[in-house]
mmCIF file of C-alpha atoms in Angstrom:
data_model
loop_
_atom_site.group_PDB
_atom_site.id
_atom_site.type_symbol
_atom_site.label_atom_id
_atom_site.label_comp_id
_atom_site.label_asym_id
_atom_site.label_seq_id
_atom_site.Cartn_x
_atom_site.Cartn_y
_atom_site.Cartn_z
ATOM 1 C CA MET A 1 110.246 76.615 100.480
ATOM 2 C CA SER A 2 113.481 78.426 99.777
ATOM 3 C CA GLY A 3 115.107 80.182 96.878
ATOM 4 C CA TYR A 4 113.349 83.537 97.142
ATOM 5 C CA GLY A 5 115.772 85.191 99.536
ATOM 6 C CA THR A 6 115.066 86.835 102.835
ATOM 7 C CA TYR A 7 112.195 89.271 103.082
ATOM 8 C CA ASP A 8 111.219 91.711 105.795
ATOM 9 C CA LYS A 9 108.187 90.554 107.726
ATOM 10 C CA PHE A 10 105.476 92.856 108.980
ATOM 11 C CA THR A 11 102.646 92.406 111.436
ATOM 12 C CA LEU A 12 99.060 93.372 110.738
ATOM 13 C CA THR A 13 97.701 94.641 114.039
ATOM 14 C CA GLU A 14 94.274 95.775 115.209
ATOM 15 C CA SER A 15 95.144 99.415 114.536
ATOM 16 C CA LEU A 16 95.728 98.623 110.843
ATOM 17 C CA LYS A 17 92.430 96.849 110.195
ATOM 18 C CA ASP A 18 90.263 98.125 107.336
ATOM 19 C CA ALA A 19 87.554 99.417 109.676
ATOM 20 C CA ASN A 20 90.067 101.810 111.274
ATOM 21 C CA GLN A 21 90.911 103.438 107.937
ATOM 22 C CA THR A 22 88.846 106.358 106.655
ATOM 23 C CA ALA A 23 87.938 106.132 102.988
ATOM 24 C CA ILE A 24 87.766 109.305 100.900
ATOM 25 C CA ALA A 25 84.374 109.428 99.175
ATOM 26 C CA VAL A 26 84.241 110.264 95.473
ATOM 27 C CA ASP A 27 82.109 113.336 96.215
ATOM 28 C CA ALA A 28 84.084 114.576 99.228
ATOM 29 C CA ALA A 29 84.750 118.307 99.195
ATOM 30 C CA PRO A 30 88.208 119.366 98.028
ATOM 31 C CA GLY A 31 90.725 119.799 100.823
ATOM 32 C CA ASP A 32 93.250 118.003 103.001
ATOM 33 C CA LYS A 33 92.016 114.573 104.106
ATOM 34 C CA ALA A 34 95.001 113.132 106.007
ATOM 35 C CA VAL A 35 98.317 114.393 107.384
ATOM 36 C CA PHE A 36 101.268 112.172 108.300
ATOM 37 C CA THR A 37 104.264 113.548 110.235
ATOM 38 C CA ALA A 38 107.692 111.960 109.784
ATOM 39 C CA ARG A 39 108.833 110.758 113.200
ATOM 40 C CA GLN A 40 112.054 109.399 111.759
ATOM 41 C CA PRO A 41 114.020 110.264 108.613
ATOM 42 C CA MET A 42 112.340 108.553 105.670
ATOM 43 C CA THR A 43 112.436 108.165 101.931
ATOM 44 C CA VAL A 44 109.071 108.307 100.158
ATOM 45 C CA VAL A 45 108.826 106.497 96.814
ATOM 46 C CA GLY A 46 105.140 106.251 95.990
ATOM 47 C CA PHE A 47 101.498 106.908 96.667
ATOM 48 C CA GLY A 48 98.520 104.639 96.264
ATOM 49 C CA LEU A 49 94.810 104.152 96.722
ATOM 50 C CA GLU A 50 92.904 101.037 97.762
ATOM 51 C CA ILE A 51 89.436 101.118 96.251
ATOM 52 C CA THR A 52 86.737 100.450 98.878
ATOM 53 C CA THR A 53 83.649 101.212 96.769
ATOM 54 C CA THR A 54 83.528 100.628 93.007
ATOM 55 C CA TYR A 55 83.549 103.864 90.980
ATOM 56 C CA ALA A 56 80.397 104.474 88.938
ATOM 57 C CA ASP A 57 78.519 107.247 87.134
ATOM 58 C CA MET A 58 81.171 109.991 87.318
ATOM 59 C CA SER A 59 80.973 112.910 84.927
ATOM 60 C CA THR A 60 83.787 114.627 86.829
ATOM 61 C CA ALA A 61 86.594 112.328 87.975
ATOM 62 C CA GLN A 62 87.853 112.415 91.555
ATOM 63 C CA VAL A 63 91.527 113.378 91.869
ATOM 64 C CA VAL A 64 93.533 112.612 95.029
ATOM 65 C CA SER A 65 97.116 113.813 95.541
ATOM 66 C CA LEU A 66 100.051 113.391 97.902
ATOM 67 C CA ASP A 67 101.871 116.577 98.879
ATOM 68 C CA LYS A 68 105.038 117.213 100.881
ATOM 69 C CA ARG A 69 105.032 119.915 103.550
ATOM 70 C CA PRO A 70 108.635 120.861 104.359
ATOM 71 C CA THR A 71 107.562 122.912 107.382
ATOM 72 C CA HIS A 72 105.341 121.295 110.011
ATOM 73 C CA ASN A 73 101.727 122.549 109.848
ATOM 74 C CA SER A 74 102.578 125.150 107.201
ATOM 75 C CA ASP A 75 101.732 125.194 103.505
ATOM 76 C CA THR A 76 104.749 127.382 102.734
ATOM 77 C CA GLY A 77 106.820 125.475 100.195
ATOM 78 C CA ARG A 78 104.228 122.707 99.887
ATOM 79 C CA GLU A 79 104.720 120.619 96.743
ATOM 80 C CA GLU A 80 102.708 117.922 95.008
ATOM 81 C CA LEU A 81 104.517 114.591 94.709
ATOM 82 C CA ALA A 82 101.848 112.606 92.840
ATOM 83 C CA ALA A 83 98.192 112.715 91.843
ATOM 84 C CA ILE A 84 95.849 109.878 90.941
ATOM 85 C CA THR A 85 92.718 110.358 88.844
ATOM 86 C CA LEU A 86 90.022 107.804 89.672
ATOM 87 C CA ALA A 87 88.100 106.278 86.769
ATOM 88 C CA VAL A 88 84.661 104.725 86.381
ATOM 89 C CA GLY A 89 85.033 100.976 86.765
ATOM 90 C CA TYR A 90 87.874 101.076 89.311
ATOM 91 C CA ALA A 91 86.617 98.122 91.350
ATOM 92 C CA ASP A 92 86.317 97.463 95.068
ATOM 93 C CA GLY A 93 89.414 95.657 96.334
ATOM 94 C CA HIS A 94 91.739 96.855 93.582
ATOM 95 C CA VAL A 95 94.870 98.826 94.452
ATOM 96 C CA TYR A 96 96.345 101.578 92.295
ATOM 97 C CA ARG A 97 99.736 103.053 92.990
ATOM 98 C CA LYS A 98 101.968 105.668 91.461
ATOM 99 C CA LYS A 99 105.716 105.496 92.049
ATOM 100 C CA PHE A 100 107.930 108.566 91.750
ATOM 101 C CA THR A 101 111.533 109.644 92.177
ATOM 102 C CA ALA A 102 112.496 109.209 95.835
ATOM 103 C CA VAL A 103 111.826 112.189 98.108
ATOM 104 C CA GLU A 104 113.506 112.504 101.499
ATOM 105 C CA LEU A 105 111.625 113.652 104.585
ATOM 106 C CA ASP A 106 113.301 114.843 107.740
ATOM 107 C CA VAL A 107 111.761 114.500 111.189
ATOM 108 C CA GLY A 108 108.829 116.914 111.530
ATOM 109 C CA GLN A 109 108.135 117.278 107.826
ATOM 110 C CA GLN A 110 104.743 116.118 106.642
ATOM 111 C CA LEU A 111 102.886 114.292 103.889
ATOM 112 C CA VAL A 112 99.368 115.474 103.095
ATOM 113 C CA VAL A 113 96.700 113.526 101.234
ATOM 114 C CA GLU A 114 94.482 116.026 99.430
ATOM 115 C CA GLN A 115 91.194 115.692 97.585
ATOM 116 C CA LYS A 116 92.086 117.955 94.657
ATOM 117 C CA VAL A 117 88.945 117.448 92.575
ATOM 118 C CA GLN A 118 85.562 116.426 93.924
ATOM 119 C CA GLY A 119 83.977 113.691 91.848
ATOM 120 C CA ALA A 120 80.515 114.422 90.499
ATOM 121 C CA GLY A 121 77.912 112.566 88.494
ATOM 122 C CA GLY A 122 74.380 111.275 88.320
ATOM 123 C CA GLY A 123 72.105 109.646 90.846
ATOM 124 C CA SER A 124 74.147 106.454 91.060
ATOM 125 C CA LEU A 125 77.475 108.238 91.678
ATOM 126 C CA ALA A 126 79.687 105.955 93.788
ATOM 127 C CA GLY A 127 83.310 105.488 94.732
ATOM 128 C CA GLY A 128 85.683 105.568 97.661
ATOM 129 C CA CYS A 129 89.350 104.932 98.392
ATOM 130 C CA ILE A 130 91.830 104.550 101.246
ATOM 131 C CA PRO A 131 95.194 106.261 100.633
ATOM 132 C CA PHE A 132 98.566 104.741 101.476
ATOM 133 C CA ILE A 133 102.187 105.846 101.140
ATOM 134 C CA LEU A 134 105.169 103.780 99.985
ATOM 135 C CA TRP A 135 108.244 104.645 102.061
ATOM 136 C CA TYR A 136 111.245 103.207 103.823
ATOM 137 C CA PRO A 137 113.414 104.350 106.772
ATOM 138 C CA ARG A 138 116.415 106.493 105.915
ATOM 139 C CA ALA A 139 119.654 106.148 107.859
ATOM 140 C CA GLU A 140 120.628 109.550 109.205
ATOM 141 C CA VAL A 141 122.698 110.957 112.048
ATOM 142 C CA ALA A 142 120.284 112.261 114.694
ATOM 143 C CA ALA A 143 122.290 115.496 115.000
ATOM 144 C CA ASN A 144 121.358 116.299 111.379
ATOM 145 C CA GLN A 145 117.657 116.339 112.279
ATOM 146 C CA SER A 146 116.846 119.780 113.681
ATOM 147 C CA SER A 147 113.376 118.709 114.859
ATOM 148 C CA LEU A 148 114.551 115.550 116.629
ATOM 149 C CA HIS A 149 115.493 115.892 120.298
ATOM 150 C CA ASP A 150 116.768 112.993 122.381
ATOM 151 C CA LEU A 151 116.047 113.302 126.093
ATOM 152 C CA THR A 152 118.445 112.019 128.704
#
């Protein structure tokens, strides 16, 4: 079949299987849940959550955010890029994403997934999600990346 143009192709490998991903439970304590370090210049354009357990019986909604850390392992200058509030009825297998104005990351800068608000509710409280980031490589001269060092 033709007519749709040429698309990039990606491989799903063992390391990307669902069982290797850690879901954030609705009632997880607030705090940082995942940190990703840019190993190449990149442009980040969105943040999303794959629902792994249907959300039910929340009186306080879970909120998960994506933050940018401009300095490796430091919260100085940390800024929130997007936040997603999870709602009762968000069903297992559904994907929610939030796009935002492109943000550039240099080598060594970080993205942090944070549980901002712990979900709470009654005895049948349920919900869980796996975060993901929408990004693409950014062309950049290696000399402009102060944290990138080529060895000879």
